[in-house]
Short mmCIF file of C-alpha atoms and ligand atoms in Angstrom, two decimals:
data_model
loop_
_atom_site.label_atom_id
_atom_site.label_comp_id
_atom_site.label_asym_id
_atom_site.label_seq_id
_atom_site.Cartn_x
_atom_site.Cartn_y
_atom_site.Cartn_z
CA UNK A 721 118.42 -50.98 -9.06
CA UNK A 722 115.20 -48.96 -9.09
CA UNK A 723 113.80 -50.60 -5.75
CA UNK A 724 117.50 -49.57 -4.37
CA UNK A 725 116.76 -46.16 -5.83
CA UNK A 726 113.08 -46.16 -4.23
CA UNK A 727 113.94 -47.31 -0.73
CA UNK A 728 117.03 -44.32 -0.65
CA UNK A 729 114.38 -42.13 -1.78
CA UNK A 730 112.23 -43.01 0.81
CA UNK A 731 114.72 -42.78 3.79
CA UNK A 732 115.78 -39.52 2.59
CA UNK A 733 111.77 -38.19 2.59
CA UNK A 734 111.56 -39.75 5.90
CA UNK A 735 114.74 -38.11 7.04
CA UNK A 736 113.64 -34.66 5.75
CA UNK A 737 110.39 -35.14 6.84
CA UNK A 738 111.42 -36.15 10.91
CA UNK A 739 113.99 -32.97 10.91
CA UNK A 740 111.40 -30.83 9.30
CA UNK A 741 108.60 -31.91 11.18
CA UNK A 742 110.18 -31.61 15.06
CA UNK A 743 109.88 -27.68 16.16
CA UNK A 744 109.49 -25.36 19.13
CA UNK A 745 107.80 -21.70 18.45
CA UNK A 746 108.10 -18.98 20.34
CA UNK A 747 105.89 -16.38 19.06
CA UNK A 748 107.30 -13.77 21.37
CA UNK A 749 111.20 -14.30 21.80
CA UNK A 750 111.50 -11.29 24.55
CA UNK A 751 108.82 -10.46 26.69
CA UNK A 752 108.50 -8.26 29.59
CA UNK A 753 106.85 -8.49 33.22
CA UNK A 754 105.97 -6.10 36.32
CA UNK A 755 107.41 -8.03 39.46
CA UNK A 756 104.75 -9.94 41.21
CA UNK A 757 102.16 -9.97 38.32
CA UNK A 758 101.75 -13.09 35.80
CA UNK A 759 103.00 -13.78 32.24
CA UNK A 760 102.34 -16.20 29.80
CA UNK A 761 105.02 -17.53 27.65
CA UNK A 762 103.05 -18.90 24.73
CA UNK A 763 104.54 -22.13 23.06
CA UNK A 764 103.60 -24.32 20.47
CA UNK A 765 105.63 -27.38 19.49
CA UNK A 766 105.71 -30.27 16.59
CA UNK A 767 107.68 -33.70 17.62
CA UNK A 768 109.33 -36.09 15.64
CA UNK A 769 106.74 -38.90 14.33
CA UNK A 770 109.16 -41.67 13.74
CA UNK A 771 112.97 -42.22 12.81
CA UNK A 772 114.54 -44.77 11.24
CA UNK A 773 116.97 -47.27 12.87
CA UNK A 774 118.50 -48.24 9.00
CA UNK A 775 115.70 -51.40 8.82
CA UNK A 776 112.19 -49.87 10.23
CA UNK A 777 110.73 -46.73 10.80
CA UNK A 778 110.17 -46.40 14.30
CA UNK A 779 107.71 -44.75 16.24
CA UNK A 780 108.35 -42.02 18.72
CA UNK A 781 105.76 -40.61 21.51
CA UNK A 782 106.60 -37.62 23.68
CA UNK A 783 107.07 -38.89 27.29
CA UNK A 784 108.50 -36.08 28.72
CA UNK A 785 108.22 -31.89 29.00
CA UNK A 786 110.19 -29.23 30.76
CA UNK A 787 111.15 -25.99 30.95
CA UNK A 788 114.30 -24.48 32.29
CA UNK A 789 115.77 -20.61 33.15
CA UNK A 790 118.92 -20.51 31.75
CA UNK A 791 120.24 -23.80 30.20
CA UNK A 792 120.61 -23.96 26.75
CA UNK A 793 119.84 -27.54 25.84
CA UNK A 794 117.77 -28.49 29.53
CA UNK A 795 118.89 -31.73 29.57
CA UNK A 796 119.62 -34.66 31.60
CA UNK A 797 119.98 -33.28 35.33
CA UNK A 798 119.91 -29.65 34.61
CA UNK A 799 117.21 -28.24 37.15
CA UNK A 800 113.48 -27.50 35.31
CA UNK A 801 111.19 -24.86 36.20
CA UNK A 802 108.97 -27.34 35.30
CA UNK A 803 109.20 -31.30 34.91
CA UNK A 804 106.17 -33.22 33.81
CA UNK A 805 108.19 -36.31 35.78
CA UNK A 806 108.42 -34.38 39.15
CA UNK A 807 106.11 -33.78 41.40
CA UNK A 808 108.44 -31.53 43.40
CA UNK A 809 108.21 -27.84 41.33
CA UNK A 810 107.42 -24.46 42.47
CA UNK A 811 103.37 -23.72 41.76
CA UNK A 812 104.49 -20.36 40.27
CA UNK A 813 105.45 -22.13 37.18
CA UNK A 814 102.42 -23.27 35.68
CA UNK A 815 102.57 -25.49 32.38
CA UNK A 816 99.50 -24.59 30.50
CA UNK A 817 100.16 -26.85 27.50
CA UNK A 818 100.33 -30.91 26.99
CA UNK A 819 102.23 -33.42 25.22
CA UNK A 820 101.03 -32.85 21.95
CA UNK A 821 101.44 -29.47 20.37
CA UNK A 822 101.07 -26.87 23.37
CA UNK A 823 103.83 -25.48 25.61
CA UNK A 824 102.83 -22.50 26.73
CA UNK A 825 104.37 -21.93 30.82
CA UNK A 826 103.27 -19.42 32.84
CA UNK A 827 104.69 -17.73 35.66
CA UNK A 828 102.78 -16.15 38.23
CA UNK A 829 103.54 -13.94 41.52
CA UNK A 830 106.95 -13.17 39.04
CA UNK A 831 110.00 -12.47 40.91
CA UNK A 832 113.73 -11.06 39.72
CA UNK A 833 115.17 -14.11 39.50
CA UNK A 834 112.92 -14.69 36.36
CA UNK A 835 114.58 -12.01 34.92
CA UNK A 836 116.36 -14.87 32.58
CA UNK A 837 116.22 -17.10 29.17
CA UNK A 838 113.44 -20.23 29.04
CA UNK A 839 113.47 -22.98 26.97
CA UNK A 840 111.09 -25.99 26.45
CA UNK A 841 112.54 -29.69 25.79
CA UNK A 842 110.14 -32.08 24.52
CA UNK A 843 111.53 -36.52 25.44
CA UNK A 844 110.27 -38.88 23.73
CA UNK A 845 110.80 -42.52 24.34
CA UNK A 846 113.63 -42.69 22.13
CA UNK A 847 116.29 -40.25 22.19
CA UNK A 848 115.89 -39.60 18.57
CA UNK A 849 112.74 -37.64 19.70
CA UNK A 850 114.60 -35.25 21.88
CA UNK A 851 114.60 -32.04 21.32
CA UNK A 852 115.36 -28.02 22.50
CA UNK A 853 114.95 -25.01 20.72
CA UNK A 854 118.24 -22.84 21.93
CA UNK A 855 116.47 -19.47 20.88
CA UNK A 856 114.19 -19.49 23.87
CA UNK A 857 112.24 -16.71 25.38
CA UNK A 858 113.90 -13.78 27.50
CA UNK A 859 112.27 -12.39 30.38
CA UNK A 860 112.77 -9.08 31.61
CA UNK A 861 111.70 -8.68 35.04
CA UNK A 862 111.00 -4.78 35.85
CA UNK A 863 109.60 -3.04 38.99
CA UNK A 864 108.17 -0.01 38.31
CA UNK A 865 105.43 0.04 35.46
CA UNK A 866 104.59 3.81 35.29
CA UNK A 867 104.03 4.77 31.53
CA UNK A 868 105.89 8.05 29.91
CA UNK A 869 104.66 9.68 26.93
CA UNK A 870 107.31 9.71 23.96
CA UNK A 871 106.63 12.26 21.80
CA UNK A 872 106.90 12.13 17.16
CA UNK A 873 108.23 15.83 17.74
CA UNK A 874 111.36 16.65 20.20
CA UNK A 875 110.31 20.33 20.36
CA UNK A 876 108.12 20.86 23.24
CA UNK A 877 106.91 24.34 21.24
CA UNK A 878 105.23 23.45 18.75
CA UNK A 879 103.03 26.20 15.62
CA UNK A 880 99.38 26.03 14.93
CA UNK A 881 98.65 23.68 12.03
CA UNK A 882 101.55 21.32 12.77
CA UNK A 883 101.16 18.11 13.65
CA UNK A 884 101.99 15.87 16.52
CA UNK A 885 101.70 12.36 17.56
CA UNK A 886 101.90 11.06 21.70
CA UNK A 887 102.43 7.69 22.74
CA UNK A 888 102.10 6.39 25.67
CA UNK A 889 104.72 3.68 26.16
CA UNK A 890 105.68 1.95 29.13
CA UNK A 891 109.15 -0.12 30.12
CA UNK A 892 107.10 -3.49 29.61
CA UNK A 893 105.75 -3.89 26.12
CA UNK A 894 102.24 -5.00 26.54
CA UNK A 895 100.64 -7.04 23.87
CA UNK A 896 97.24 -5.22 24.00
CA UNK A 897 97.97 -1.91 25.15
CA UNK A 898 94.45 0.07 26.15
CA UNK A 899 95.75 3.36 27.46
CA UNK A 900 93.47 6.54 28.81
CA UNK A 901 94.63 9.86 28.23
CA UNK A 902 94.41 12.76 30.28
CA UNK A 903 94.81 16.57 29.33
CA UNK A 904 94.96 18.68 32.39
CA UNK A 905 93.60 16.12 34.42
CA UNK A 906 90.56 15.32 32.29
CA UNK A 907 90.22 12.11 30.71
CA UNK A 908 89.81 12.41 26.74
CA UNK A 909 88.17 9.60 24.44
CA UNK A 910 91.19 8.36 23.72
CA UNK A 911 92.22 4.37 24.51
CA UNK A 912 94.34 3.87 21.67
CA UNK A 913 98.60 3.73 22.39
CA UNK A 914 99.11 6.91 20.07
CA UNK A 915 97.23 9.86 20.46
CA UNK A 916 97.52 11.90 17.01
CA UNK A 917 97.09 15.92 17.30
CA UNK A 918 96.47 17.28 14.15
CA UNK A 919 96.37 20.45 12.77
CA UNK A 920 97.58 21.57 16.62
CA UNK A 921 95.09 24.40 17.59
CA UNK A 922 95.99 26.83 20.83
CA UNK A 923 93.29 24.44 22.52
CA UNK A 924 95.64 21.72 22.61
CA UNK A 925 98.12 23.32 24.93
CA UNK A 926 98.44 21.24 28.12
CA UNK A 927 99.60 18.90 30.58
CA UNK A 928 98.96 15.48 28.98
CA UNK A 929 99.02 12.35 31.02
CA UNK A 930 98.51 8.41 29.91
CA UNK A 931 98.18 5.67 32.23
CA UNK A 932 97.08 1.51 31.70
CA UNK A 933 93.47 1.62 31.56
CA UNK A 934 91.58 0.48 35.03
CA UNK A 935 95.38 0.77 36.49
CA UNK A 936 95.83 4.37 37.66
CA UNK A 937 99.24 3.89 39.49
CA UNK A 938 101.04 3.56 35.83
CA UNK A 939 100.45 7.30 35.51
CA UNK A 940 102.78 8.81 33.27
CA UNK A 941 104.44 12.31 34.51
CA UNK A 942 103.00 15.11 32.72
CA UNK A 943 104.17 15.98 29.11
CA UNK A 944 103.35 19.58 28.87
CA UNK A 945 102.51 20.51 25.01
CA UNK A 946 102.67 24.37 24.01
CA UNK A 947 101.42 25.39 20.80
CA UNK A 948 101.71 28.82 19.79
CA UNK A 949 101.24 30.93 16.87
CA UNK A 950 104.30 30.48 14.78
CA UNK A 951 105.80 31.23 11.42
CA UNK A 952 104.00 27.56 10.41
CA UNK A 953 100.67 28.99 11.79
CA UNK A 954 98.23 29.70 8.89
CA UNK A 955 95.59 30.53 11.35
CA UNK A 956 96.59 33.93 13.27
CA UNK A 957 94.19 35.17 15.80
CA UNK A 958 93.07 38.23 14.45
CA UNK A 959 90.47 36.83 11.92
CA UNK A 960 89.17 34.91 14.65
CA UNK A 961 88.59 38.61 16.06
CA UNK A 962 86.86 39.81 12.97
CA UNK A 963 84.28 37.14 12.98
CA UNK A 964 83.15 37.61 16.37
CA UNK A 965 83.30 41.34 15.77
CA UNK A 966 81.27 40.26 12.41
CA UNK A 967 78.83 38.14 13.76
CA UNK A 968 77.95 40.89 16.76
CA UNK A 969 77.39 43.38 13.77
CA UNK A 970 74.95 40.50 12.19
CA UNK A 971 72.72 39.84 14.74
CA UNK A 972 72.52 43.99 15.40
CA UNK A 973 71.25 44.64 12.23
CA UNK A 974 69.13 41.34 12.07
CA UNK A 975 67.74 42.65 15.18
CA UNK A 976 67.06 46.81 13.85
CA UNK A 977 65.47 45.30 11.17
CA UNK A 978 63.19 43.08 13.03
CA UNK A 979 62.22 45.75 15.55
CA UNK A 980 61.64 48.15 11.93
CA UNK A 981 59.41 45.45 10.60
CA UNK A 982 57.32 45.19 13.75
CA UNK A 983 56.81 49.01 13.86
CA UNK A 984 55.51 49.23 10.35
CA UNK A 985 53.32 46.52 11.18
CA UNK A 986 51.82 48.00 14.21
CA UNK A 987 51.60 51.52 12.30
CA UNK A 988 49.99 49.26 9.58
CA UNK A 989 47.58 47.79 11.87
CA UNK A 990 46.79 51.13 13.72
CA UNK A 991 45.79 52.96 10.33
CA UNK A 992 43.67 49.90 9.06
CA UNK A 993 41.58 50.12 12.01
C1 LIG B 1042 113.05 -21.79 17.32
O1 LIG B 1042 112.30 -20.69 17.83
C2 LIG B 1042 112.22 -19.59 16.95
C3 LIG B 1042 111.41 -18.51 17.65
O2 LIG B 1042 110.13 -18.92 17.93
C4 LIG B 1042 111.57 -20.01 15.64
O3 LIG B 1042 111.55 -18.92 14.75
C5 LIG B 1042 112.34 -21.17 15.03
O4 LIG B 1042 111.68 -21.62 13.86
C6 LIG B 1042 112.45 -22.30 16.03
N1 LIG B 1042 113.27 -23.38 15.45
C7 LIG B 1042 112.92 -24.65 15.52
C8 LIG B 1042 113.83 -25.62 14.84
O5 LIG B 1042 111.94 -25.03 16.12
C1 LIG B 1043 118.14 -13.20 25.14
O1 LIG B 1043 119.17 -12.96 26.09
C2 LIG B 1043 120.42 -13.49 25.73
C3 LIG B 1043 121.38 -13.23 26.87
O2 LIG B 1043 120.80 -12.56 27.93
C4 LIG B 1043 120.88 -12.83 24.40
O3 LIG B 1043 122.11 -13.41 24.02
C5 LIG B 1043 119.83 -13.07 23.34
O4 LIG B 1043 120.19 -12.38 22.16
C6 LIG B 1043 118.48 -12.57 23.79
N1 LIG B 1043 117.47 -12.89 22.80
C7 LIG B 1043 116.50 -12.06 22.41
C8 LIG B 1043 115.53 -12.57 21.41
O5 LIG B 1043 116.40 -10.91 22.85
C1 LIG B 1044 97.75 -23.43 24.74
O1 LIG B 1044 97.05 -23.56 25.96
C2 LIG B 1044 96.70 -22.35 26.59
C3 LIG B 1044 96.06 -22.66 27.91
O2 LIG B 1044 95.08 -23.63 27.79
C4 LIG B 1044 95.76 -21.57 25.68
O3 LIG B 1044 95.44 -20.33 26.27
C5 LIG B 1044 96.44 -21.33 24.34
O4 LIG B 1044 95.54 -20.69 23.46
C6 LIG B 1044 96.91 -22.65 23.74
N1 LIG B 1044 97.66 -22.35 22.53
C7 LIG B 1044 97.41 -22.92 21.36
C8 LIG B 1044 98.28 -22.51 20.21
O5 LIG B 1044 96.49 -23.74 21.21
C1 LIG B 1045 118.29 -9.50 33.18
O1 LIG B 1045 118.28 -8.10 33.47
C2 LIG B 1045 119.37 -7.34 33.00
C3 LIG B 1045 119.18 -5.92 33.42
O2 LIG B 1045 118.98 -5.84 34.79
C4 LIG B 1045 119.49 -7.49 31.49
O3 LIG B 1045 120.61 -6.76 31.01
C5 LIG B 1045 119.59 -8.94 31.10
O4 LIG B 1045 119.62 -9.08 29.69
C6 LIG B 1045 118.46 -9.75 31.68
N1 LIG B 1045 118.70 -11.16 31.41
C7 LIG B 1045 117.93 -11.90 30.64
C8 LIG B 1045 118.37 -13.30 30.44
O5 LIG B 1045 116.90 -11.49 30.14
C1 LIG B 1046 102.27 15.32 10.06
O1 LIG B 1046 103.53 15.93 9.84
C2 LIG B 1046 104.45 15.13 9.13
C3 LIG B 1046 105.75 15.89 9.03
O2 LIG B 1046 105.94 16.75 10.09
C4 LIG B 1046 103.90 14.82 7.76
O3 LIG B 1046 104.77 13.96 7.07
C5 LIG B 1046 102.55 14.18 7.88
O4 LIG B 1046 102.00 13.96 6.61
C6 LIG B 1046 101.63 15.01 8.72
N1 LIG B 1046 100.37 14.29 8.89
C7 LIG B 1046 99.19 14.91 8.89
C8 LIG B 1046 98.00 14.03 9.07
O5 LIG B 1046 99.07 16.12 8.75
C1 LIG B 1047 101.34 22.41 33.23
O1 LIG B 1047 102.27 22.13 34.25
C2 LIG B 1047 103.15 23.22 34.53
C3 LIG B 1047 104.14 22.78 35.56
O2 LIG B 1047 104.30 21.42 35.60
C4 LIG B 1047 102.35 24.42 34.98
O3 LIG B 1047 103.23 25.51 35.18
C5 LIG B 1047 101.31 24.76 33.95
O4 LIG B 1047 100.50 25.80 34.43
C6 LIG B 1047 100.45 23.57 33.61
N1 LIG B 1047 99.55 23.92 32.52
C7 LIG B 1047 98.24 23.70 32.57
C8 LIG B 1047 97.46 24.11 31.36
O5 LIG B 1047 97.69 23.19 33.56
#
């Protein structure tokens, strides 16, 4: 009774642990690429050890990869991208990965036709092995990758002492974004995505532009920022007036008073001798 109990425990574990254990991971599920560059679809993948045929637990090695555009299982006939069993496939599709753990395809000299879904299929020796993740990753194939600024505020006026964030975004989401940023044609410090304005100051009127750094033809069109003195604006101009007016006043009287002393002196000097 308890070695009937044992061995049902046993299958179960082994069940559990064979369903658990076989996966496909996408860790992006959408991705995006400029037609005729390259993109990596990164894949990782566990297979099934063993199953168990009701008297043994047999074991199971992974004989077979592929990847297919737009078949949800990419079985049996269906047409691969890529087929570790065929010599014939196009040398755009690269698989980077092996029969072990890595699946990662990528696709160079990209085209619109890989505008579409992939999925991986692992084969093992036994069908019990076999397996596709439906979720897949989804291309989208663009052809223009100019960036546009996309701005926190949609007032294009904004008051002194506000704040303001700019982001330079593009139709393709890039994983590592490293941007430049332009104002009036002048390249800032910037590399960051977001460029954050804050307080705004009258000096940060302009024409900003972003582009992809080292890529200059994903220019953004201008986003022209105006910041003027509004009812937000704790910093009119007028005591910026004063202090100039102040400091002029300063260096008059530091400069009377020098000329004074060196008169006395010289007097001084002229009566000692
Ligand atoms: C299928 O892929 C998605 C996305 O990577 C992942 O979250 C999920 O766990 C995968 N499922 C299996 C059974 O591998
Ligand atoms: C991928 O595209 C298919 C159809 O084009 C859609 O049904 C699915 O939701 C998309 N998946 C993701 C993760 O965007
Ligand atoms: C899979 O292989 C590719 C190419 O060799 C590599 O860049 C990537 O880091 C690998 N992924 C994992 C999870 O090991
Ligand atoms: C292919 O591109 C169209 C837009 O042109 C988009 O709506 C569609 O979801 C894309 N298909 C896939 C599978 O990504
Ligand atoms: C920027 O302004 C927003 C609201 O307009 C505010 O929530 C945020 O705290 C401000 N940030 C800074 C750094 O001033
Ligand atoms: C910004 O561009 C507009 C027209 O696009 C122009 O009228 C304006 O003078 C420019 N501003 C600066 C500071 O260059």
């Amino acid at each position: 009774m308890a070695g009937w109990d044992k061995k049902l425990l046993w299958s179960f574990m082994f069940l559990l642990a064979g369903a658990v254990a076989q996966t496909v991971v996408y860790p992006f599920t959408s991705t995006c690429a400029v037609r005729g560059s390259t993109v990596t679809l990164p894949c990782t993948f566990t297979p099934r050890k063993s199953f168990s045929d009701g008297q043994r637990e047999v074991p199971l090695k992974i004989v077979r990869v592929r990847w297919c555009k737009n078949h949800v299982l990419c079985q049996g006939s269906m047409p691969s991208v890529y087929d570790s069993n065929s010599a014939n496939i196009d040398p755009r599709y690269q698989y980077l990965g092996d029969k072990k753990t890595n699946c990662t395809l990528q696709i160079r000299d990209v085209q619109q036709g890989d505008n579409a879904s992939f999925r991986f299929r692992m084969e093992a020796d036994r069908p019990e092995g076999h397996f596709t993740n439906q979720t897949g990753v989804n291309v989208t194939v663009v052809d223009s990758s100019k960036m546009r600024i996309i701005s926190s505020s949609d007032d294009k006026k904004l008051s002194r002492g506000e704040n303001v964030t700019l982001l330079c975004a593009s139709v393709c989401t890039f994983h590592q974004l490293e941007v430049t940023w332009f104002k009036d044609g002048h390249a800032l410090s910037d590399t960051g995505p977001s460029l954050h304005l804050s307080p705004l100051t009258a000096e940060d009127s302009g024409n900003y532009t972003c582009a992809l750094k080292k890529s200059m033809e994903t220019l953004s069109e201008p986003y022209s920022l105006q910041v003027e003195a509004g009812a937000g604006g704790n910093l009119p101009p007028i005591p910026g007036v004063v202090f100039v007016v102040l400091l002029v006043v300063i260096a008059l009287v530091l400069f009377i008073v020098e000329r004074r002393l060196r008169a006395a002196e010289g007097q001084r000097a002229a009566e000692a001798s």
